[in-house]
Coordinates of C-alpha atoms in Angstrom, one line a residue:
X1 CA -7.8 38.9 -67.0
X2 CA -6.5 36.1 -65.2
X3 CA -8.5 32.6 -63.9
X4 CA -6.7 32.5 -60.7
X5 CA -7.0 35.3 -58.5
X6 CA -5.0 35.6 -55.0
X7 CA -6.9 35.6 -51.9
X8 CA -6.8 39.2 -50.3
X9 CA -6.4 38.2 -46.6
X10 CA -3.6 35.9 -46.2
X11 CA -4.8 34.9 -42.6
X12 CA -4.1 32.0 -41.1
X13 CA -7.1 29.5 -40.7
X14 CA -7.9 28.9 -36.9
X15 CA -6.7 25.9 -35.0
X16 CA -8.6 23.0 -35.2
X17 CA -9.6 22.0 -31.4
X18 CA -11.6 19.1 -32.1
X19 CA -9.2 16.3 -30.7
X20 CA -8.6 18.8 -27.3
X21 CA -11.0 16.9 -25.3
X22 CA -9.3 13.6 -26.0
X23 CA -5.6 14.3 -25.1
X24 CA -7.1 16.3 -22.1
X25 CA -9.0 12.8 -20.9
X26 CA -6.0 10.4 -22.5
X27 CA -3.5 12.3 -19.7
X28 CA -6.2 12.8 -16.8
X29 CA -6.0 8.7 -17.5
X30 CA -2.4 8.1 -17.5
X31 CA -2.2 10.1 -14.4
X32 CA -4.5 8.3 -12.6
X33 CA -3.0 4.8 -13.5
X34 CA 0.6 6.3 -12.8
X35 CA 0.2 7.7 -9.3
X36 CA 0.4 5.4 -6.3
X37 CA -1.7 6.6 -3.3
X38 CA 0.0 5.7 0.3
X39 CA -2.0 4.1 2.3
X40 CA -0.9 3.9 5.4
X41 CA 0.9 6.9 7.6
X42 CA 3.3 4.5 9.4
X43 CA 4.0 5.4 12.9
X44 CA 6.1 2.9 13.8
X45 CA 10.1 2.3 13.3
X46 CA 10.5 -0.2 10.7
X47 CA 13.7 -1.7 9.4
X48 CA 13.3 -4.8 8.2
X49 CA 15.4 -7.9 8.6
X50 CA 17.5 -9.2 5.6
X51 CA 16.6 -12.6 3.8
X52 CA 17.9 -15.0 1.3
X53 CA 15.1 -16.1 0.0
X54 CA 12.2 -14.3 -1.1
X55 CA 9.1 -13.8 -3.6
X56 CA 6.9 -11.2 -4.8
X57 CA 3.8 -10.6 -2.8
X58 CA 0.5 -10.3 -4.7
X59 CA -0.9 -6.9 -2.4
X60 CA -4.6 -7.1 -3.6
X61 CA -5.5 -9.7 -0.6
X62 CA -2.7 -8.6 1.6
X63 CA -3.6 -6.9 5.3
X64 CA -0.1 -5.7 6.6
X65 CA 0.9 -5.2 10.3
X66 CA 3.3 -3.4 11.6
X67 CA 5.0 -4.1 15.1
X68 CA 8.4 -2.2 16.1
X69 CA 9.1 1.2 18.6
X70 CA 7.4 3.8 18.5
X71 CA 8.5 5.9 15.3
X72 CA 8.1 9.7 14.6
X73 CA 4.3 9.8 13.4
X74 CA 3.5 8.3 17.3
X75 CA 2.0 11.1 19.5
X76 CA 1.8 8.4 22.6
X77 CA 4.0 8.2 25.7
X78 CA 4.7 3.9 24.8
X79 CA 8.4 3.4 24.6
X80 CA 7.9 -0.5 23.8
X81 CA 6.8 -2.4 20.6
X82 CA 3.6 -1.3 19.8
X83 CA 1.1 -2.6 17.0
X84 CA -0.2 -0.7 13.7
X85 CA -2.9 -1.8 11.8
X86 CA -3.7 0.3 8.9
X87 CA -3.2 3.8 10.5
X88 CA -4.7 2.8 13.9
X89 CA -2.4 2.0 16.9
X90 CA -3.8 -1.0 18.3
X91 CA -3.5 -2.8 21.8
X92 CA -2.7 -6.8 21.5
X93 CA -5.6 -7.7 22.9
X94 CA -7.5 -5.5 20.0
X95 CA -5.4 -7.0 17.3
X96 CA -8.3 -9.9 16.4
X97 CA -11.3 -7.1 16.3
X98 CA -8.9 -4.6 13.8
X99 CA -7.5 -7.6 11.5
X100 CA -11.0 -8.6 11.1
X101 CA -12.4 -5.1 10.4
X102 CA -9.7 -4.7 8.0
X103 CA -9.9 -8.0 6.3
X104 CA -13.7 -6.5 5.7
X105 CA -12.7 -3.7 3.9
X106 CA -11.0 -6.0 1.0
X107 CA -12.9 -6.9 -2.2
X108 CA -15.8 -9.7 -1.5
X109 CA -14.0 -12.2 -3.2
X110 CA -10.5 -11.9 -1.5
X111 CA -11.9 -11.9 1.7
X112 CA -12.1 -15.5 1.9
X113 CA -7.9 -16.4 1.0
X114 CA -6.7 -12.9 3.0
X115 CA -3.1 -12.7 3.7
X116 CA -1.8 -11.1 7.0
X117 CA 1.3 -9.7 6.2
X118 CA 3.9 -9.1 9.4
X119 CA 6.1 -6.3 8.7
X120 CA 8.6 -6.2 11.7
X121 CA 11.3 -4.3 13.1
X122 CA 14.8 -6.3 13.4
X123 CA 14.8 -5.0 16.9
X124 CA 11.1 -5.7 18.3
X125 CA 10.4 -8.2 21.1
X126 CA 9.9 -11.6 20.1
X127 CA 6.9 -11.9 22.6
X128 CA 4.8 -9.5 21.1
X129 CA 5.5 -11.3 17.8
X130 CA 3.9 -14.7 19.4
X131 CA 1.1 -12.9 21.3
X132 CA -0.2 -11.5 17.5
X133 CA 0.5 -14.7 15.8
X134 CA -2.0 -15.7 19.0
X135 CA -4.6 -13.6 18.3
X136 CA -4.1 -14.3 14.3
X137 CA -5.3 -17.3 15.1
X138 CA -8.3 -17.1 16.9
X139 CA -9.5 -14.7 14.1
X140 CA -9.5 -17.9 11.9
X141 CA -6.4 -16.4 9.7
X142 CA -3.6 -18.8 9.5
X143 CA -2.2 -17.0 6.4
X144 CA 0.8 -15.2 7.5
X145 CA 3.9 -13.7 5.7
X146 CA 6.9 -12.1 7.2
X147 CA 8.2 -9.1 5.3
X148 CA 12.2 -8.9 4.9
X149 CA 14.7 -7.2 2.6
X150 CA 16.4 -8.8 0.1
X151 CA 19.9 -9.5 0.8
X152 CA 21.9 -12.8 -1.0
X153 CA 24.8 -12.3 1.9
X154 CA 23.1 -13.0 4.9
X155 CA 25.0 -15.5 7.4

């Protein structure tokens, strides 16, 4: 007789499933932090003018604006510049009341140093530029960028 004796079933023990749970959470996390949600459905054309100089724009306090023609998400009949504000096409005159509401919807503590950003087509009127700017500042937000593209050969 022998001491060791062999094992009869020669099965394969059953996969340990403990750790599951964690890889399942560690990639719902990774996706989350990965994927970048869109914002805003723009319905306006909007090709930017180049610049020489420019610098990164911290986006957490920024409220952008968008002012150009009419673009393909636009179900109106407008054929000049118009004004988007978050996904809402807004009149000039209605600019104040929709920068405000939006300005609302940022963290408490950015509210106070908001940023308007202007993103603007190359081709838009200058006057409805100035008649925003206007109405910027009677909402008390003297904070404004221009968006451009970067471009080192501009004239």
């Amino acid at each position: 007789m022998s001491k060791f004796k062999k094992k009869k079933g020669g099965e394969l023990p059953p996969v340990n499933t403990a750790s599951l749970p964690d890889i399942v959470f560690m990639l719902l996390f990774f996706f989350m932090v990965a994927t970048v949600l869109r914002k805003n459905d723009l319905k306006v054309l909007n090709q930017l003018p180049p610049a020489d100089q420019i610098e990164k724009l911290d986006k957490s306090r920024t409220v952008f604006i968008y002012i150009g023609k009419p673009g393909e998400g636009y179900t109106g009949k407008s054929k000049v510049d118009i004004v988007q504000i978050g996904d809402r096409i807004v009149d000039v005159t209605e600019v104040k009341s929709a920068i405000l509401q939006e300005v609302t919807n940022l963290r408490e503590e950015l509210q106070s140093s908001a940023i308007v950003a202007l993103k603007i087509d190359k081709d838009a009127e200058s006057g409805i530029v100035y008649d925003v700017k206007q109405e910027l500042r009677e909402a008390n937000l003297p904070k404004i960028i221009f968006i451009t593209t970067p471009n080192k050969s501009v004239n």
